Amino acid sequence: RTDILNQISEANEGNNFRASAETMAVDVTALTLGTPVTSDLKQGQSLYFRFEAGQGDTISVNMDSNKDGAFNELYVRFGQAPTRGNFDYAYSIPFHPDQEIVIPSTITGTYYLMAYSEYSPPGQIVMIDAHTLDFGLDNIQPEQGGAEGQITLRLQGSKMTSRDEIALQS
């Protein structure tokens, strides 16, 4: 946009915007699953990546920072680049340098990832890694039950089916 700060004296301010009839192709850096990438990440800066996923994959996306005091954010969206306000999956630990997102079950196609630094000490370098997870059990709730009757357990992990509750009879 021309003269965005309105520092040039003009008789006609209405001619400072123009749409182009041409299109411009923009690409996002490809992230190969299982192959980490490193990059500088400055305060207020966003990094964008894309990766391909198959049907029913469980994918873990990790961002590790070399600076303990950084406040980093991580977002993932299917089919379009995420923003801080429009995403499918988001980081879960505010004001933390390292972030992780687990996509429990993917659909075939392209996922876009945005790493953002709200606050970054000078010299921050992040490593970003997206990889598929094999079957695994991360959490069982509740951790204990009574000696009689029935108990329902909630199992959380990767490559789980929609039937994640099991009733045990003692």
CSV table of N, CA and C in Angstrom, one decimal:
chain,number,residue,atom,x,y,z
A,1,ARG,N,0.9,-1.2,0.0
A,1,ARG,CA,0.0,0.0,0.0
A,1,ARG,C,0.9,1.2,0.0
A,2,THR,N,0.6,2.1,-0.8
A,2,THR,CA,1.3,3.3,-1.0
A,2,THR,C,1.0,4.3,0.1
A,3,ASP,N,2.1,5.0,0.7
A,3,ASP,CA,1.9,6.0,1.7
A,3,ASP,C,1.0,5.5,2.9
A,4,ILE,N,1.3,4.3,3.4
A,4,ILE,CA,0.5,3.8,4.4
A,4,ILE,C,0.5,4.6,5.7
A,5,LEU,N,1.6,5.3,6.0
A,5,LEU,CA,1.7,6.2,7.2
A,5,LEU,C,1.2,7.6,6.9
A,6,ASN,N,0.7,7.9,5.7
A,6,ASN,CA,0.2,9.2,5.3
A,6,ASN,C,1.2,10.3,5.6
A,7,GLN,N,2.4,10.0,5.1
A,7,GLN,CA,3.5,11.0,5.3
A,7,GLN,C,3.8,11.9,4.0
A,8,ILE,N,3.1,11.6,2.9
A,8,ILE,CA,3.2,12.4,1.7
A,8,ILE,C,2.0,13.2,1.5
A,9,SER,N,2.1,14.5,1.3
A,9,SER,CA,1.0,15.4,1.1
A,9,SER,C,0.4,15.1,-0.3
A,10,GLU,N,-0.9,14.8,-0.4
A,10,GLU,CA,-1.5,14.4,-1.6
A,10,GLU,C,-2.9,15.1,-1.8
A,11,ALA,N,-3.2,15.4,-3.0
A,11,ALA,CA,-4.5,16.0,-3.2
A,11,ALA,C,-5.6,14.9,-3.3
A,12,ASN,N,-5.2,13.7,-3.7
A,12,ASN,CA,-6.2,12.6,-3.8
A,12,ASN,C,-5.7,11.4,-3.0
A,13,GLU,N,-6.3,11.1,-1.8
A,13,GLU,CA,-5.9,10.0,-1.0
A,13,GLU,C,-6.5,8.7,-1.5
A,14,GLY,N,-7.5,8.8,-2.3
A,14,GLY,CA,-8.3,7.6,-2.8
A,14,GLY,C,-7.6,6.7,-3.8
A,15,ASN,N,-6.4,7.2,-4.3
A,15,ASN,CA,-5.7,6.4,-5.3
A,15,ASN,C,-4.5,5.6,-4.7
A,16,ASN,N,-4.5,5.4,-3.4
A,16,ASN,CA,-3.4,4.7,-2.8
A,16,ASN,C,-3.6,3.2,-2.7
A,17,PHE,N,-4.7,2.7,-3.1
A,17,PHE,CA,-5.0,1.2,-3.1
A,17,PHE,C,-5.2,0.7,-4.5
A,18,ARG,N,-4.7,-0.5,-4.8
A,18,ARG,CA,-4.9,-1.0,-6.1
A,18,ARG,C,-4.9,-2.5,-6.0
A,19,ALA,N,-5.8,-3.2,-6.7
A,19,ALA,CA,-5.8,-4.7,-6.7
A,19,ALA,C,-5.1,-5.1,-8.0
A,20,SER,N,-4.3,-6.1,-7.9
A,20,SER,CA,-3.6,-6.7,-9.1
A,20,SER,C,-4.5,-7.7,-9.8
A,21,ALA,N,-4.5,-7.6,-11.1
A,21,ALA,CA,-5.2,-8.6,-11.9
A,21,ALA,C,-4.4,-9.9,-12.0
A,22,GLU,N,-3.2,-9.9,-11.7
A,22,GLU,CA,-2.3,-11.1,-11.7
A,22,GLU,C,-2.4,-11.9,-10.4
A,23,THR,N,-2.1,-13.1,-10.5
A,23,THR,CA,-2.0,-14.0,-9.3
A,23,THR,C,-0.6,-14.3,-9.0
A,24,MET,N,-0.3,-14.6,-7.7
A,24,MET,CA,1.0,-14.9,-7.3
A,24,MET,C,1.0,-16.2,-6.5
A,25,ALA,N,1.9,-17.1,-6.9
A,25,ALA,CA,1.9,-18.4,-6.2
A,25,ALA,C,2.9,-18.2,-5.0
A,26,VAL,N,2.4,-18.7,-3.8
A,26,VAL,CA,3.2,-18.7,-2.6
A,26,VAL,C,3.3,-20.1,-2.1
A,27,ASP,N,4.5,-20.5,-1.7
A,27,ASP,CA,4.6,-21.9,-1.2
A,27,ASP,C,5.1,-21.8,0.2
A,28,VAL,N,4.9,-22.9,0.9
A,28,VAL,CA,5.3,-23.1,2.3
A,28,VAL,C,6.3,-24.2,2.4
A,29,THR,N,7.3,-24.0,3.2
A,29,THR,CA,8.4,-25.0,3.3
A,29,THR,C,7.8,-26.4,3.7
A,30,ALA,N,8.2,-27.4,3.0
A,30,ALA,CA,7.7,-28.8,3.2
A,30,ALA,C,8.5,-29.4,4.4
A,31,LEU,N,7.8,-30.0,5.3
A,31,LEU,CA,8.3,-30.7,6.5
A,31,LEU,C,8.1,-32.2,6.3
A,32,THR,N,9.2,-32.9,6.2
A,32,THR,CA,9.1,-34.4,6.0
A,32,THR,C,8.9,-35.0,7.4
A,33,LEU,N,7.9,-35.8,7.5
A,33,LEU,CA,7.6,-36.5,8.7
A,33,LEU,C,8.8,-37.3,9.2
A,34,GLY,N,9.2,-37.1,10.4
A,34,GLY,CA,10.4,-37.8,11.0
A,34,GLY,C,11.7,-37.2,10.7
A,35,THR,N,11.7,-36.0,10.0
A,35,THR,CA,13.0,-35.3,9.8
A,35,THR,C,12.9,-33.9,10.4
A,36,PRO,N,13.5,-33.7,11.5
A,36,PRO,CA,13.4,-32.3,12.2
A,36,PRO,C,14.1,-31.3,11.4
A,37,VAL,N,13.6,-30.0,11.5
A,37,VAL,CA,14.3,-28.9,10.9
A,37,VAL,C,14.6,-27.8,12.1
A,38,THR,N,15.6,-27.1,11.9
A,38,THR,CA,15.9,-26.0,12.8
A,38,THR,C,15.9,-24.7,12.2
A,39,SER,N,15.5,-23.6,12.9
A,39,SER,CA,15.4,-22.3,12.4
A,39,SER,C,15.5,-21.3,13.5
A,40,ASP,N,16.0,-20.1,13.2
A,40,ASP,CA,15.9,-18.9,14.1
A,40,ASP,C,14.4,-18.6,14.3
A,41,LEU,N,14.0,-18.2,15.5
A,41,LEU,CA,12.7,-17.7,15.7
A,41,LEU,C,12.7,-16.5,16.6
A,42,LYS,N,12.5,-15.3,16.0
A,42,LYS,CA,12.6,-14.1,16.7
A,42,LYS,C,11.2,-13.7,17.3
A,43,GLN,N,11.2,-12.8,18.3
A,43,GLN,CA,10.0,-12.3,18.9
A,43,GLN,C,9.1,-11.7,17.8
A,44,GLY,N,7.8,-12.1,17.9
A,44,GLY,CA,6.8,-11.5,16.9
A,44,GLY,C,6.9,-12.2,15.6
A,45,GLN,N,7.7,-13.2,15.4
A,45,GLN,CA,7.9,-13.8,14.1
A,45,GLN,C,7.1,-15.1,14.0
A,46,SER,N,6.7,-15.5,12.8
A,46,SER,CA,6.0,-16.7,12.6
A,46,SER,C,6.8,-17.5,11.6
A,47,LEU,N,6.9,-18.8,11.8
A,47,LEU,CA,7.4,-19.8,10.8
A,47,LEU,C,6.3,-20.7,10.3
A,48,TYR,N,6.3,-21.0,9.0
A,48,TYR,CA,5.2,-21.8,8.4
A,48,TYR,C,5.9,-23.0,7.8
A,49,PHE,N,5.2,-24.2,7.9
A,49,PHE,CA,5.6,-25.4,7.3
A,49,PHE,C,4.3,-26.2,6.9
A,50,ARG,N,4.5,-27.2,6.0
A,50,ARG,CA,3.4,-28.1,5.6
A,50,ARG,C,3.9,-29.5,5.6
A,51,PHE,N,3.0,-30.4,5.9
A,51,PHE,CA,3.4,-31.8,5.8
A,51,PHE,C,2.2,-32.6,5.3
A,52,GLU,N,2.5,-33.8,4.8
A,52,GLU,CA,1.4,-34.7,4.2
A,52,GLU,C,1.2,-35.8,5.2
A,53,ALA,N,-0.1,-36.1,5.4
A,53,ALA,CA,-0.5,-37.1,6.3
A,53,ALA,C,-1.4,-38.1,5.6
A,54,GLY,N,-1.4,-39.3,6.1
A,54,GLY,CA,-2.3,-40.4,5.5
A,54,GLY,C,-3.5,-40.5,6.4
A,55,GLN,N,-4.4,-41.4,6.0
A,55,GLN,CA,-5.7,-41.6,6.7
A,55,GLN,C,-5.4,-42.3,8.0
A,56,GLY,N,-5.9,-41.8,9.1
A,56,GLY,CA,-5.9,-42.4,10.4
A,56,GLY,C,-4.6,-42.4,11.1
A,57,ASP,N,-3.6,-41.6,10.6
A,57,ASP,CA,-2.3,-41.5,11.3
A,57,ASP,C,-2.5,-40.7,12.6
A,58,THR,N,-1.7,-41.0,13.6
A,58,THR,CA,-1.6,-40.2,14.8
A,58,THR,C,-0.2,-39.5,14.7
A,59,ILE,N,-0.3,-38.1,14.7
A,59,ILE,CA,1.0,-37.4,14.5
A,59,ILE,C,1.3,-36.5,15.6
A,60,SER,N,2.5,-36.5,16.1
A,60,SER,CA,3.0,-35.6,17.1
A,60,SER,C,3.8,-34.5,16.4
A,61,VAL,N,3.5,-33.3,16.8
A,61,VAL,CA,4.3,-32.1,16.3
A,61,VAL,C,5.0,-31.5,17.5
A,62,ASN,N,6.3,-31.4,17.5
A,62,ASN,CA,7.1,-30.9,18.6
A,62,ASN,C,7.9,-29.7,18.2
A,63,MET,N,8.0,-28.7,19.1
A,63,MET,CA,8.9,-27.5,18.9
A,63,MET,C,9.7,-27.4,20.2
A,64,ASP,N,11.0,-27.5,20.0
A,64,ASP,CA,12.0,-27.4,21.1
A,64,ASP,C,12.8,-26.2,20.9
A,65,SER,N,12.9,-25.3,21.9
A,65,SER,CA,13.7,-24.1,21.9
A,65,SER,C,15.0,-24.2,22.7
A,66,ASN,N,16.0,-23.5,22.3
A,66,ASN,CA,17.3,-23.5,23.0
A,66,ASN,C,17.2,-22.4,24.1
A,67,LYS,N,16.1,-21.7,24.2
A,67,LYS,CA,16.0,-20.6,25.2
A,67,LYS,C,14.9,-20.9,26.2
A,68,ASP,N,15.3,-21.0,27.5
A,68,ASP,CA,14.3,-21.3,28.5
A,68,ASP,C,13.3,-20.3,28.7
A,69,GLY,N,13.6,-19.0,28.5
A,69,GLY,CA,12.7,-17.9,28.8
A,69,GLY,C,11.7,-17.5,27.7
A,70,ALA,N,11.8,-18.3,26.6
A,70,ALA,CA,10.9,-17.9,25.4
A,70,ALA,C,9.5,-18.3,25.7
A,71,PHE,N,8.5,-17.5,25.1
A,71,PHE,CA,7.1,-17.8,25.1
A,71,PHE,C,6.7,-18.2,23.7
A,72,ASN,N,6.6,-19.4,23.3
A,72,ASN,CA,6.4,-19.9,22.0
A,72,ASN,C,5.0,-20.5,21.9
A,73,GLU,N,4.4,-20.5,20.7
A,73,GLU,CA,3.1,-21.0,20.4
A,73,GLU,C,3.2,-21.9,19.1
A,74,LEU,N,2.4,-22.9,19.0
A,74,LEU,CA,2.4,-23.8,17.9
A,74,LEU,C,0.9,-24.1,17.5
A,75,TYR,N,0.6,-24.0,16.2
A,75,TYR,CA,-0.7,-24.2,15.7
A,75,TYR,C,-0.7,-25.1,14.4
A,76,VAL,N,-1.7,-25.9,14.2
A,76,VAL,CA,-1.8,-26.8,13.1
A,76,VAL,C,-3.2,-26.7,12.5
A,77,ARG,N,-3.3,-26.7,11.2
A,77,ARG,CA,-4.6,-26.6,10.5
A,77,ARG,C,-4.6,-27.5,9.2
A,78,PHE,N,-5.7,-28.2,9.0
A,78,PHE,CA,-5.8,-29.0,7.8
A,78,PHE,C,-6.2,-28.1,6.6
A,79,GLY,N,-5.4,-28.2,5.5
A,79,GLY,CA,-5.8,-27.6,4.2
A,79,GLY,C,-5.6,-26.2,4.1
A,80,GLN,N,-5.3,-25.4,5.2
A,80,GLN,CA,-5.0,-24.0,5.1
A,80,GLN,C,-4.0,-23.6,6.2
A,81,ALA,N,-3.3,-22.5,5.9
A,81,ALA,CA,-2.3,-22.0,6.9
A,81,ALA,C,-3.1,-21.6,8.2
A,82,PRO,N,-2.6,-22.0,9.3
A,82,PRO,CA,-3.3,-21.5,10.6
A,82,PRO,C,-2.9,-20.1,10.9
A,83,THR,N,-3.7,-19.5,11.7
A,83,THR,CA,-3.4,-18.2,12.4
A,83,THR,C,-3.5,-18.4,13.9
A,84,ARG,N,-3.2,-17.4,14.6
A,84,ARG,CA,-3.3,-17.5,16.1
A,84,ARG,C,-4.8,-17.5,16.5
A,85,GLY,N,-5.7,-17.1,15.6
A,85,GLY,CA,-7.1,-17.1,15.9
A,85,GLY,C,-7.9,-18.2,15.1
A,86,ASN,N,-7.3,-18.9,14.1
A,86,ASN,CA,-8.0,-19.8,13.3
A,86,ASN,C,-7.1,-21.0,13.1
A,87,PHE,N,-7.4,-22.1,13.7
A,87,PHE,CA,-6.6,-23.3,13.7
A,87,PHE,C,-7.4,-24.5,14.1
A,88,ASP,N,-6.9,-25.7,13.8
A,88,ASP,CA,-7.6,-27.0,14.2
A,88,ASP,C,-7.0,-27.5,15.5
A,89,TYR,N,-5.7,-27.3,15.7
A,89,TYR,CA,-5.0,-27.8,16.9
A,89,TYR,C,-4.1,-26.7,17.4
A,90,ALA,N,-3.9,-26.6,18.7
A,90,ALA,CA,-3.1,-25.5,19.3
A,90,ALA,C,-2.2,-26.1,20.4
A,91,TYR,N,-1.2,-25.3,20.7
A,91,TYR,CA,-0.3,-25.6,21.9
A,91,TYR,C,-1.1,-25.6,23.2
A,92,SER,N,-0.6,-26.3,24.2
A,92,SER,CA,-1.4,-26.3,25.4
A,92,SER,C,-0.7,-25.8,26.7
A,93,ILE,N,0.6,-25.3,26.6
A,93,ILE,CA,1.3,-24.8,27.7
A,93,ILE,C,1.6,-23.3,27.5
A,94,PRO,N,0.8,-22.4,28.0
A,94,PRO,CA,1.2,-21.0,27.7
A,94,PRO,C,2.5,-20.6,28.4
A,95,PHE,N,3.1,-19.5,27.8
A,95,PHE,CA,4.3,-19.0,28.3
A,95,PHE,C,5.4,-20.0,28.5
A,96,HIS,N,5.6,-20.9,27.6
A,96,HIS,CA,6.6,-22.0,27.6
A,96,HIS,C,7.4,-22.0,26.3
A,97,PRO,N,8.6,-22.3,26.4
A,97,PRO,CA,9.4,-22.4,25.2
A,97,PRO,C,9.2,-23.6,24.3
A,98,ASP,N,8.9,-24.7,24.9
A,98,ASP,CA,8.7,-26.0,24.1
A,98,ASP,C,7.2,-26.3,24.1
A,99,GLN,N,6.8,-26.7,22.9
A,99,GLN,CA,5.4,-27.0,22.7
A,99,GLN,C,5.2,-28.4,22.0
A,100,GLU,N,4.1,-29.0,22.2
A,100,GLU,CA,3.7,-30.2,21.5
A,100,GLU,C,2.2,-30.2,21.1
A,101,ILE,N,1.9,-30.7,20.0
A,101,ILE,CA,0.5,-31.0,19.6
A,101,ILE,C,0.4,-32.4,19.1
A,102,VAL,N,-0.6,-33.1,19.5
A,102,VAL,CA,-0.8,-34.5,19.0
A,102,VAL,C,-2.1,-34.4,18.2
A,103,ILE,N,-2.0,-34.8,17.0
A,103,ILE,CA,-3.2,-34.9,16.1
A,103,ILE,C,-3.7,-36.4,16.2
A,104,PRO,N,-4.8,-36.7,16.9
A,104,PRO,CA,-5.1,-38.1,17.2
A,104,PRO,C,-5.4,-39.0,16.0
A,105,SER,N,-6.1,-38.4,15.0
A,105,SER,CA,-6.4,-39.2,13.8
A,105,SER,C,-6.5,-38.3,12.6
A,106,THR,N,-5.6,-38.4,11.7
A,106,THR,CA,-5.5,-37.5,10.5
A,106,THR,C,-6.4,-38.0,9.4
A,107,ILE,N,-6.7,-37.1,8.5
A,107,ILE,CA,-7.3,-37.5,7.2
A,107,ILE,C,-6.3,-37.2,6.1
A,108,THR,N,-6.4,-37.9,5.0
A,108,THR,CA,-5.4,-37.8,4.0
A,108,THR,C,-5.3,-36.4,3.4
A,109,GLY,N,-4.1,-35.8,3.4
A,109,GLY,CA,-4.0,-34.5,2.8
A,109,GLY,C,-2.9,-33.7,3.5
A,110,THR,N,-2.9,-32.4,3.2
A,110,THR,CA,-1.9,-31.5,3.7
A,110,THR,C,-2.3,-30.7,4.9
A,111,TYR,N,-1.4,-30.8,5.9
A,111,TYR,CA,-1.5,-30.1,7.2
A,111,TYR,C,-0.5,-28.9,7.2
A,112,TYR,N,-0.9,-27.8,7.7
A,112,TYR,CA,-0.1,-26.6,7.8
A,112,TYR,C,0.2,-26.3,9.2
A,113,LEU,N,1.4,-25.9,9.5
A,113,LEU,CA,1.9,-25.7,10.9
A,113,LEU,C,2.5,-24.3,11.0
A,114,MET,N,2.1,-23.6,12.0
A,114,MET,CA,2.7,-22.2,12.3
A,114,MET,C,3.3,-22.3,13.7
A,115,ALA,N,4.6,-21.9,13.8
A,115,ALA,CA,5.3,-21.7,15.0
A,115,ALA,C,5.4,-20.2,15.2
A,116,TYR,N,5.1,-19.7,16.4
A,116,TYR,CA,5.0,-18.2,16.6
A,116,TYR,C,5.7,-18.0,18.0
A,117,SER,N,6.5,-16.9,18.1
A,117,SER,CA,7.1,-16.5,19.3
A,117,SER,C,6.5,-15.2,19.8
A,118,GLU,N,5.8,-15.3,20.9
A,118,GLU,CA,5.3,-14.1,21.6
A,118,GLU,C,6.4,-13.3,22.3
A,119,TYR,N,7.4,-14.0,22.9
A,119,TYR,CA,8.5,-13.4,23.5
A,119,TYR,C,9.7,-14.3,23.2
A,120,SER,N,10.8,-13.8,22.7
A,120,SER,CA,12.0,-14.5,22.4
A,120,SER,C,13.3,-13.8,22.9
A,121,PRO,N,14.0,-14.4,23.8
A,121,PRO,CA,15.4,-13.9,24.0
A,121,PRO,C,16.2,-13.9,22.8
A,122,PRO,N,17.2,-13.0,22.6
A,122,PRO,CA,18.0,-13.0,21.4
A,122,PRO,C,18.7,-14.4,21.2
A,123,GLY,N,18.7,-14.8,20.0
A,123,GLY,CA,19.4,-16.0,19.6
A,123,GLY,C,18.6,-17.3,19.7
A,124,GLN,N,17.3,-17.1,19.8
A,124,GLN,CA,16.5,-18.4,19.9
A,124,GLN,C,16.5,-19.2,18.6
A,125,ILE,N,16.8,-20.4,18.8
A,125,ILE,CA,16.7,-21.4,17.7
A,125,ILE,C,15.8,-22.5,18.1
A,126,VAL,N,14.9,-22.8,17.2
A,126,VAL,CA,13.9,-23.9,17.5
A,126,VAL,C,14.1,-25.1,16.6
A,127,MET,N,13.8,-26.2,17.1
A,127,MET,CA,13.8,-27.4,16.3
A,127,MET,C,12.3,-27.9,16.2
A,128,ILE,N,11.9,-28.1,15.0
A,128,ILE,CA,10.5,-28.5,14.8
A,128,ILE,C,10.5,-29.9,14.2
A,129,ASP,N,9.7,-30.8,14.7
A,129,ASP,CA,9.7,-32.2,14.3
A,129,ASP,C,8.2,-32.6,14.3
A,130,ALA,N,7.8,-33.2,13.2
A,130,ALA,CA,6.5,-33.9,13.1
A,130,ALA,C,6.8,-35.3,12.7
A,131,HIS,N,6.1,-36.2,13.5
A,131,HIS,CA,6.4,-37.6,13.2
A,131,HIS,C,5.1,-38.4,13.6
A,132,THR,N,4.9,-39.6,12.9
A,132,THR,CA,3.8,-40.4,13.2
A,132,THR,C,4.1,-41.2,14.5
A,133,LEU,N,3.1,-41.5,15.2
A,133,LEU,CA,3.2,-42.3,16.5
A,133,LEU,C,2.7,-43.7,16.2
A,134,ASP,N,3.3,-44.7,16.8
A,134,ASP,CA,2.8,-46.0,16.8
A,134,ASP,C,1.8,-46.2,17.9
A,135,PHE,N,1.2,-47.4,18.0
A,135,PHE,CA,0.3,-47.6,19.1
A,135,PHE,C,1.0,-47.4,20.4
A,136,GLY,N,0.4,-46.7,21.3
A,136,GLY,CA,1.0,-46.5,22.6
A,136,GLY,C,-0.1,-46.0,23.6
A,137,LEU,N,0.1,-46.3,24.9
A,137,LEU,CA,-0.8,-46.0,25.9
A,137,LEU,C,-0.1,-44.9,26.8
A,138,ASP,N,-0.7,-43.7,26.9
A,138,ASP,CA,-0.1,-42.6,27.6
A,138,ASP,C,-0.7,-42.4,29.0
A,139,ASN,N,-2.0,-42.7,29.1
A,139,ASN,CA,-2.7,-42.4,30.4
A,139,ASN,C,-3.8,-43.3,30.6
A,140,ILE,N,-4.0,-43.7,31.9
A,140,ILE,CA,-5.2,-44.5,32.3
A,140,ILE,C,-5.9,-43.7,33.4
A,141,GLN,N,-7.2,-43.5,33.3
A,141,GLN,CA,-7.9,-42.8,34.4
A,141,GLN,C,-9.2,-43.6,34.7
A,142,PRO,N,-9.5,-43.9,35.9
A,142,PRO,CA,-8.8,-43.5,37.1
A,142,PRO,C,-7.6,-44.5,37.3
A,143,GLU,N,-6.7,-44.1,38.1
A,143,GLU,CA,-5.5,-45.0,38.3
A,143,GLU,C,-5.8,-46.2,39.2
A,144,GLN,N,-6.8,-46.1,40.0
A,144,GLN,CA,-7.2,-47.2,40.9
A,144,GLN,C,-8.7,-47.3,41.0
A,145,GLY,N,-9.1,-48.5,41.5
A,145,GLY,CA,-10.6,-48.7,41.7
A,145,GLY,C,-10.8,-49.5,42.9
A,146,GLY,N,-12.1,-49.8,43.2
A,146,GLY,CA,-12.5,-50.6,44.4
A,146,GLY,C,-12.3,-52.1,44.1
A,147,ALA,N,-12.5,-52.9,45.2
A,147,ALA,CA,-12.3,-54.3,45.1
A,147,ALA,C,-13.5,-55.0,44.6
A,148,GLU,N,-14.7,-54.4,44.5
A,148,GLU,CA,-15.9,-55.0,44.0
A,148,GLU,C,-16.6,-54.2,43.0
A,149,GLY,N,-17.4,-54.8,42.2
A,149,GLY,CA,-18.2,-54.1,41.2
A,149,GLY,C,-17.5,-53.8,39.9
A,150,GLN,N,-18.0,-52.9,39.2
A,150,GLN,CA,-17.5,-52.6,37.8
A,150,GLN,C,-16.8,-51.2,37.8
A,151,ILE,N,-15.8,-51.1,37.0
A,151,ILE,CA,-15.1,-49.8,36.9
A,151,ILE,C,-14.9,-49.6,35.4
A,152,THR,N,-15.0,-48.3,35.0
A,152,THR,CA,-14.8,-47.9,33.6
A,152,THR,C,-13.5,-47.1,33.6
A,153,LEU,N,-12.6,-47.6,32.7
A,153,LEU,CA,-11.3,-46.9,32.5
A,153,LEU,C,-11.3,-46.1,31.2
A,154,ARG,N,-10.7,-44.9,31.3
A,154,ARG,CA,-10.5,-44.1,30.1
A,154,ARG,C,-9.0,-44.3,29.7
A,155,LEU,N,-8.7,-44.8,28.5
A,155,LEU,CA,-7.4,-45.0,28.0
A,155,LEU,C,-7.1,-43.9,27.0
A,156,GLN,N,-5.9,-43.3,27.2
A,156,GLN,CA,-5.5,-42.3,26.2
A,156,GLN,C,-4.1,-42.7,25.6
A,157,GLY,N,-4.0,-42.5,24.3
A,157,GLY,CA,-2.8,-42.8,23.7
A,157,GLY,C,-2.9,-42.6,22.2
A,158,SER,N,-2.0,-43.2,21.5
A,158,SER,CA,-2.0,-43.0,20.0
A,158,SER,C,-2.4,-44.3,19.4
A,159,LYS,N,-3.0,-44.2,18.2
A,159,LYS,CA,-3.6,-45.3,17.4
A,159,LYS,C,-4.7,-46.0,18.2
A,160,MET,N,-5.4,-45.2,18.9
A,160,MET,CA,-6.6,-45.7,19.7
A,160,MET,C,-7.8,-45.7,18.8
A,161,THR,N,-8.7,-46.6,19.0
A,161,THR,CA,-10.0,-46.5,18.2
A,161,THR,C,-11.0,-45.7,19.0
A,162,SER,N,-12.1,-45.5,18.5
A,162,SER,CA,-13.2,-44.7,19.2
A,162,SER,C,-13.7,-45.4,20.4
A,163,ARG,N,-13.4,-46.7,20.6
A,163,ARG,CA,-13.8,-47.4,21.8
A,163,ARG,C,-12.7,-47.4,22.8
A,164,ASP,N,-12.6,-46.3,23.5
A,164,ASP,CA,-11.4,-46.2,24.4
A,164,ASP,C,-11.9,-46.4,25.9
A,165,GLU,N,-13.0,-47.0,26.1
A,165,GLU,CA,-13.5,-47.3,27.5
A,165,GLU,C,-13.6,-48.8,27.6
A,166,ILE,N,-13.1,-49.3,28.7
A,166,ILE,CA,-13.2,-50.7,28.9
A,166,ILE,C,-13.8,-50.9,30.3
A,167,ALA,N,-14.8,-51.8,30.4
A,167,ALA,CA,-15.4,-52.1,31.7
A,167,ALA,C,-14.8,-53.4,32.2
A,168,LEU,N,-14.2,-53.3,33.5
A,168,LEU,CA,-13.6,-54.4,34.1
A,168,LEU,C,-14.5,-54.9,35.3
A,169,GLN,N,-14.7,-56.2,35.4
A,169,GLN,CA,-15.5,-56.7,36.4
A,169,GLN,C,-14.6,-57.5,37.4
A,170,SER,N,-14.8,-57.2,38.7
A,170,SER,CA,-13.9,-57.9,39.7
A,170,SER,C,-14.8,-59.0,40.4
